[in-house]
mmCIF file of C-alpha atoms in Angstrom:
data_model
loop_
_atom_site.group_PDB
_atom_site.id
_atom_site.type_symbol
_atom_site.label_atom_id
_atom_site.label_comp_id
_atom_site.label_asym_id
_atom_site.label_seq_id
_atom_site.Cartn_x
_atom_site.Cartn_y
_atom_site.Cartn_z
ATOM 1 C CA MET A 1 -58.656 -84.761 -86.456
ATOM 2 C CA GLU A 2 -59.503 -83.529 -90.593
ATOM 3 C CA GLN A 3 -56.802 -82.215 -92.625
ATOM 4 C CA HIS A 4 -56.859 -81.098 -96.207
ATOM 5 C CA LEU A 5 -54.103 -79.543 -98.410
ATOM 6 C CA VAL A 6 -54.315 -76.468 -100.630
ATOM 7 C CA LYS A 7 -52.737 -74.864 -103.095
ATOM 8 C CA ILE A 8 -52.665 -70.760 -102.887
ATOM 9 C CA LYS A 9 -54.491 -69.951 -105.725
ATOM 10 C CA SER A 10 -53.959 -65.867 -105.215
ATOM 11 C CA ILE A 11 -52.153 -63.499 -102.465
ATOM 12 C CA ALA A 12 -52.132 -59.996 -102.152
ATOM 13 C CA LYS A 13 -52.436 -57.179 -99.714
ATOM 14 C CA VAL A 14 -55.903 -55.829 -98.441
ATOM 15 C CA THR A 15 -54.134 -53.148 -96.422
ATOM 16 C CA HIS A 16 -50.532 -52.447 -95.002
ATOM 17 C CA ASN A 17 -50.696 -55.655 -92.628
ATOM 18 C CA VAL A 18 -53.436 -57.466 -94.076
ATOM 19 C CA LEU A 19 -53.346 -60.263 -96.737
ATOM 20 C CA LYS A 20 -56.106 -61.720 -98.586
ATOM 21 C CA ILE A 21 -55.097 -65.683 -98.986
ATOM 22 C CA VAL A 22 -57.524 -67.280 -101.661
ATOM 23 C CA THR A 23 -56.773 -70.998 -101.950
ATOM 24 C CA GLU A 24 -58.361 -74.313 -103.854
ATOM 25 C CA LYS A 25 -61.427 -75.405 -102.023
ATOM 26 C CA PRO A 26 -61.630 -79.270 -101.050
ATOM 27 C CA GLN A 27 -64.654 -81.215 -102.200
ATOM 28 C CA THR A 28 -67.352 -82.098 -98.799
ATOM 29 C CA TYR A 29 -65.531 -78.921 -97.182
ATOM 30 C CA TYR A 30 -68.195 -76.779 -95.404
ATOM 31 C CA PHE A 31 -68.387 -73.830 -93.688
ATOM 32 C CA THR A 32 -71.145 -71.477 -92.414
ATOM 33 C CA PRO A 33 -70.427 -67.822 -92.499
ATOM 34 C CA GLY A 34 -68.566 -66.400 -89.683
ATOM 35 C CA GLN A 35 -66.917 -69.511 -89.359
ATOM 36 C CA ALA A 36 -62.955 -70.355 -88.941
ATOM 37 C CA THR A 37 -60.468 -73.226 -89.443
ATOM 38 C CA GLU A 38 -56.725 -73.549 -87.954
ATOM 39 C CA VAL A 39 -54.320 -73.292 -90.843
ATOM 40 C CA SER A 40 -50.970 -74.079 -91.063
ATOM 41 C CA ILE A 41 -47.992 -73.522 -93.561
ATOM 42 C CA ASN A 42 -46.992 -77.228 -95.200
ATOM 43 C CA LYS A 43 -43.297 -76.128 -95.280
ATOM 44 C CA ASN A 44 -40.736 -77.768 -93.263
ATOM 45 C CA GLY A 45 -40.453 -76.544 -89.542
ATOM 46 C CA TRP A 46 -44.122 -74.983 -89.925
ATOM 47 C CA GLN A 47 -46.739 -78.164 -90.745
ATOM 48 C CA MET A 48 -47.484 -78.215 -86.756
ATOM 49 C CA GLU A 49 -47.749 -74.748 -86.159
ATOM 50 C CA LYS A 50 -51.827 -74.239 -86.799
ATOM 51 C CA ARG A 51 -53.155 -70.806 -86.017
ATOM 52 C CA PRO A 52 -57.257 -69.542 -86.635
ATOM 53 C CA PHE A 53 -58.118 -67.817 -89.410
ATOM 54 C CA THR A 54 -61.976 -67.046 -90.419
ATOM 55 C CA PHE A 55 -63.045 -67.550 -94.001
ATOM 56 C CA THR A 56 -64.331 -64.381 -95.659
ATOM 57 C CA CYS A 57 -65.756 -65.894 -98.995
ATOM 58 C CA LEU A 58 -69.114 -67.475 -99.427
ATOM 59 C CA PRO A 59 -69.821 -71.205 -98.265
ATOM 60 C CA ASP A 60 -70.711 -71.566 -102.072
ATOM 61 C CA ASP A 61 -67.604 -70.127 -103.803
ATOM 62 C CA ASP A 62 -65.661 -73.068 -105.545
ATOM 63 C CA TYR A 63 -62.701 -71.417 -103.652
ATOM 64 C CA LEU A 64 -61.495 -70.326 -99.876
ATOM 65 C CA GLU A 65 -60.801 -67.024 -99.099
ATOM 66 C CA LEU A 66 -58.965 -65.835 -95.959
ATOM 67 C CA THR A 67 -58.219 -62.263 -94.955
ATOM 68 C CA ILE A 68 -55.355 -62.463 -92.217
ATOM 69 C CA LYS A 69 -53.685 -59.610 -90.478
ATOM 70 C CA THR A 70 -49.920 -60.209 -90.321
ATOM 71 C CA TYR A 71 -47.705 -59.343 -87.219
ATOM 72 C CA PRO A 72 -43.968 -59.737 -88.790
ATOM 73 C CA SER A 73 -42.333 -58.576 -85.531
ATOM 74 C CA HIS A 74 -43.636 -61.783 -83.918
ATOM 75 C CA LYS A 75 -41.135 -64.242 -86.478
ATOM 76 C CA GLY A 76 -44.326 -66.200 -86.495
ATOM 77 C CA VAL A 77 -46.726 -67.707 -89.167
ATOM 78 C CA THR A 78 -48.220 -64.797 -90.150
ATOM 79 C CA ASN A 79 -44.842 -63.214 -90.884
ATOM 80 C CA GLU A 80 -44.128 -66.666 -92.987
ATOM 81 C CA LEU A 81 -47.428 -66.440 -94.843
ATOM 82 C CA GLN A 82 -46.178 -62.731 -96.285
ATOM 83 C CA GLN A 83 -43.411 -64.781 -97.886
ATOM 84 C CA LEU A 84 -45.607 -67.550 -99.733
ATOM 85 C CA GLN A 85 -46.911 -67.377 -103.507
ATOM 86 C CA LYS A 86 -49.395 -69.064 -106.060
ATOM 87 C CA ASN A 87 -49.000 -72.826 -105.954
ATOM 88 C CA ASP A 88 -47.466 -72.757 -102.404
ATOM 89 C CA GLU A 89 -49.816 -74.925 -99.755
ATOM 90 C CA LEU A 90 -51.403 -74.536 -96.756
ATOM 91 C CA ILE A 91 -52.819 -77.117 -94.548
ATOM 92 C CA LEU A 92 -56.560 -76.570 -93.269
ATOM 93 C CA HIS A 93 -57.962 -78.446 -90.484
ATOM 94 C CA ASP A 94 -61.602 -78.841 -88.904
ATOM 95 C CA VAL A 95 -64.479 -75.834 -89.281
ATOM 96 C CA PHE A 96 -65.006 -74.295 -85.880
ATOM 97 C CA GLY A 97 -66.462 -70.767 -84.592
ATOM 98 C CA ALA A 98 -69.010 -69.794 -82.203
ATOM 99 C CA ILE A 99 -70.605 -66.524 -84.526
ATOM 100 C CA GLY A 100 -73.004 -66.922 -86.844
ATOM 101 C CA TYR A 101 -76.097 -64.868 -87.875
ATOM 102 C CA LYS A 102 -79.110 -64.909 -85.682
ATOM 103 C CA GLY A 103 -80.681 -61.794 -86.948
ATOM 104 C CA GLU A 104 -80.687 -57.962 -87.345
ATOM 105 C CA GLY A 105 -78.458 -56.353 -84.992
ATOM 106 C CA VAL A 106 -75.577 -54.442 -84.615
ATOM 107 C CA PHE A 107 -72.244 -55.779 -85.154
ATOM 108 C CA ILE A 108 -68.896 -54.295 -83.040
ATOM 109 C CA ALA A 109 -65.591 -55.286 -84.075
ATOM 110 C CA GLY A 110 -62.615 -54.747 -83.175
ATOM 111 C CA GLY A 111 -59.165 -54.852 -86.025
ATOM 112 C CA ALA A 112 -59.051 -58.116 -87.119
ATOM 113 C CA GLY A 113 -61.927 -59.169 -85.178
ATOM 114 C CA VAL A 114 -64.050 -57.731 -88.678
ATOM 115 C CA THR A 115 -62.905 -60.963 -90.495
ATOM 116 C CA PRO A 116 -66.152 -63.211 -88.948
ATOM 117 C CA PHE A 117 -68.444 -60.295 -89.954
ATOM 118 C CA ILE A 118 -67.121 -60.330 -93.197
ATOM 119 C CA SER A 119 -68.572 -63.457 -94.688
ATOM 120 C CA ILE A 120 -71.899 -62.818 -93.014
ATOM 121 C CA PHE A 121 -72.554 -59.571 -94.640
ATOM 122 C CA ARG A 122 -71.490 -60.621 -98.092
ATOM 123 C CA SER A 123 -73.968 -64.001 -97.354
ATOM 124 C CA LEU A 124 -76.602 -61.407 -96.654
ATOM 125 C CA ARG A 125 -75.801 -59.043 -99.616
ATOM 126 C CA SER A 126 -75.870 -62.278 -101.893
ATOM 127 C CA LYS A 127 -79.836 -62.519 -100.536
ATOM 128 C CA ASN A 128 -80.756 -59.109 -100.684
ATOM 129 C CA GLU A 129 -81.033 -59.008 -96.656
ATOM 130 C CA VAL A 130 -78.610 -56.674 -95.432
ATOM 131 C CA ALA A 131 -81.662 -54.478 -94.011
ATOM 132 C CA ASP A 132 -81.023 -52.635 -90.784
ATOM 133 C CA ASN A 133 -78.049 -54.504 -89.959
ATOM 134 C CA LYS A 134 -74.787 -52.227 -88.693
ATOM 135 C CA LEU A 135 -71.282 -52.441 -88.256
ATOM 136 C CA ILE A 136 -69.154 -50.433 -85.817
ATOM 137 C CA PHE A 137 -65.430 -50.778 -86.431
ATOM 138 C CA ALA A 138 -62.570 -49.730 -84.005
ATOM 139 C CA ASN A 139 -59.351 -49.129 -85.571
ATOM 140 C CA LYS A 140 -55.910 -47.596 -84.508
ATOM 141 C CA THR A 141 -55.827 -45.502 -88.034
ATOM 142 C CA LYS A 142 -57.898 -45.249 -91.458
ATOM 143 C CA GLY A 143 -55.296 -47.011 -92.792
ATOM 144 C CA ASP A 144 -56.059 -50.255 -90.789
ATOM 145 C CA ILE A 145 -59.534 -50.226 -91.808
ATOM 146 C CA ILE A 146 -60.209 -53.369 -93.407
ATOM 147 C CA LEU A 147 -62.616 -53.682 -96.820
ATOM 148 C CA GLU A 148 -63.330 -49.987 -95.644
ATOM 149 C CA GLN A 149 -65.236 -49.216 -99.309
ATOM 150 C CA GLU A 150 -66.791 -52.553 -99.446
ATOM 151 C CA PHE A 151 -68.720 -51.786 -96.246
ATOM 152 C CA LYS A 152 -69.105 -48.218 -97.121
ATOM 153 C CA ARG A 153 -71.225 -49.447 -100.543
ATOM 154 C CA LEU A 154 -72.910 -52.404 -98.462
ATOM 155 C CA LEU A 155 -74.139 -50.545 -95.380
ATOM 156 C CA GLY A 156 -73.765 -46.911 -96.061
ATOM 157 C CA ASN A 157 -74.490 -44.688 -92.991
ATOM 158 C CA ASN A 158 -74.791 -47.846 -91.032
ATOM 159 C CA PHE A 159 -71.085 -48.247 -91.521
ATOM 160 C CA ILE A 160 -69.279 -46.310 -88.162
ATOM 161 C CA ASN A 161 -65.762 -45.962 -87.627
ATOM 162 C CA ILE A 162 -63.930 -44.747 -84.629
ATOM 163 C CA LEU A 163 -59.990 -44.386 -84.488
ATOM 164 C CA SER A 164 -58.457 -44.429 -81.303
ATOM 165 C CA ASP A 165 -54.742 -43.225 -82.330
ATOM 166 C CA LYS A 166 -55.521 -40.726 -85.311
ATOM 167 C CA LYS A 167 -58.315 -38.215 -86.057
ATOM 168 C CA ALA A 168 -60.077 -37.874 -89.327
ATOM 169 C CA ASN A 169 -62.810 -35.761 -90.606
ATOM 170 C CA GLY A 170 -66.424 -38.045 -90.489
ATOM 171 C CA TYR A 171 -64.980 -40.581 -88.042
ATOM 172 C CA GLY A 172 -65.064 -41.071 -84.580
ATOM 173 C CA HIS A 173 -62.131 -40.540 -82.174
ATOM 174 C CA GLY A 174 -60.670 -42.284 -79.315
ATOM 175 C CA TYR A 175 -62.225 -45.810 -77.877
ATOM 176 C CA ILE A 176 -65.869 -47.235 -77.770
ATOM 177 C CA THR A 177 -67.446 -45.692 -74.902
ATOM 178 C CA GLU A 178 -70.832 -46.473 -73.246
ATOM 179 C CA GLU A 179 -71.754 -42.546 -74.912
ATOM 180 C CA PHE A 180 -70.335 -43.887 -78.046
ATOM 181 C CA LEU A 181 -72.830 -46.915 -77.790
ATOM 182 C CA LYS A 182 -75.622 -44.656 -76.634
ATOM 183 C CA GLU A 183 -75.380 -42.548 -79.597
ATOM 184 C CA ASN A 184 -74.868 -45.128 -82.461
ATOM 185 C CA ILE A 185 -77.231 -48.008 -81.053
ATOM 186 C CA ALA A 186 -80.746 -46.742 -81.592
ATOM 187 C CA ASP A 187 -82.411 -50.029 -80.481
ATOM 188 C CA LEU A 188 -80.703 -51.549 -77.799
ATOM 189 C CA ASN A 189 -83.053 -54.784 -78.249
ATOM 190 C CA LYS A 190 -81.716 -55.846 -80.876
ATOM 191 C CA LYS A 191 -78.770 -58.771 -81.523
ATOM 192 C CA ILE A 192 -75.000 -57.384 -81.090
ATOM 193 C CA TYR A 193 -72.584 -59.445 -82.733
ATOM 194 C CA LEU A 194 -68.929 -58.792 -80.872
ATOM 195 C CA CYS A 195 -65.592 -59.904 -82.081
ATOM 196 C CA GLY A 196 -62.200 -58.113 -81.359
ATOM 197 C CA PRO A 197 -59.234 -58.476 -78.751
ATOM 198 C CA GLU A 198 -60.037 -59.702 -75.803
ATOM 199 C CA PRO A 199 -59.640 -56.123 -73.564
ATOM 200 C CA MET A 200 -61.750 -54.345 -76.177
ATOM 201 C CA MET A 201 -64.385 -57.007 -76.071
ATOM 202 C CA GLU A 202 -64.044 -57.102 -72.005
ATOM 203 C CA ALA A 203 -64.821 -52.921 -71.980
ATOM 204 C CA THR A 204 -67.391 -53.147 -74.542
ATOM 205 C CA GLU A 205 -69.462 -56.019 -72.761
ATOM 206 C CA LYS A 206 -69.189 -53.724 -69.495
ATOM 207 C CA HIS A 207 -70.556 -51.089 -71.288
ATOM 208 C CA LEU A 208 -73.584 -52.841 -73.230
ATOM 209 C CA SER A 209 -74.325 -54.614 -69.668
ATOM 210 C CA ASN A 210 -74.729 -50.695 -68.014
ATOM 211 C CA LEU A 211 -76.944 -49.814 -70.899
ATOM 212 C CA GLY A 212 -79.309 -52.613 -70.009
ATOM 213 C CA VAL A 213 -78.372 -54.964 -72.817
ATOM 214 C CA GLU A 214 -78.626 -58.658 -71.671
ATOM 215 C CA THR A 215 -75.805 -61.350 -71.994
ATOM 216 C CA LYS A 216 -77.970 -63.427 -73.773
ATOM 217 C CA SER A 217 -78.233 -60.862 -76.758
ATOM 218 C CA ILE A 218 -74.585 -60.795 -77.075
ATOM 219 C CA ILE A 219 -73.198 -63.312 -79.781
ATOM 220 C CA LYS A 220 -69.231 -63.015 -79.628
ATOM 221 C CA GLU A 221 -66.110 -64.584 -80.513
ATOM 222 C CA GLU A 222 -62.676 -63.721 -79.122
ATOM 223 C CA PHE A 223 -59.987 -63.075 -81.523
#
């Protein structure tokens, strides 16, 4: 199995519980937008604790960027990542991932499930190919929305948010329902990209099926 030792170049918070970690990029290390790798921390007791995280930079960038939701109460890898500083080291493993851009469509994300879509949208922007792609993003509160301002600039009215726990003006409230999808997807024959927690994905797939979306039109990754 491939392993690469990389130093952290910078580490910062994106939201109250999401980190952006930028590292060195090994030569000959390649991924396509939407793909991920398993990461471990090069510290005693943590080298074998691998967790999957998605690249949020572009494949041609001369660095690697990971956008990672942290779970301090778990006392696990993501909590330990919060203690790291510049020049600390991570261990990267093989690249994997089922989500890749297959054409214009609707992206549906739950929480940190948006991370595979970040690199995809940034790649589309770099090629001026954002077109009529749409992002439906489900979160608990407004403060949980990852890269809200970037997505607003990128997608305008094609950036749709829904919040389950707190109401906010201009944001949908509740969970993604069949009716919500019907209201926000004009063309159900387009590709559907789906990534999020398993219960959210299962419910969304059921809604899409009820609306007549074929399974082969859904490109998904469990998060």
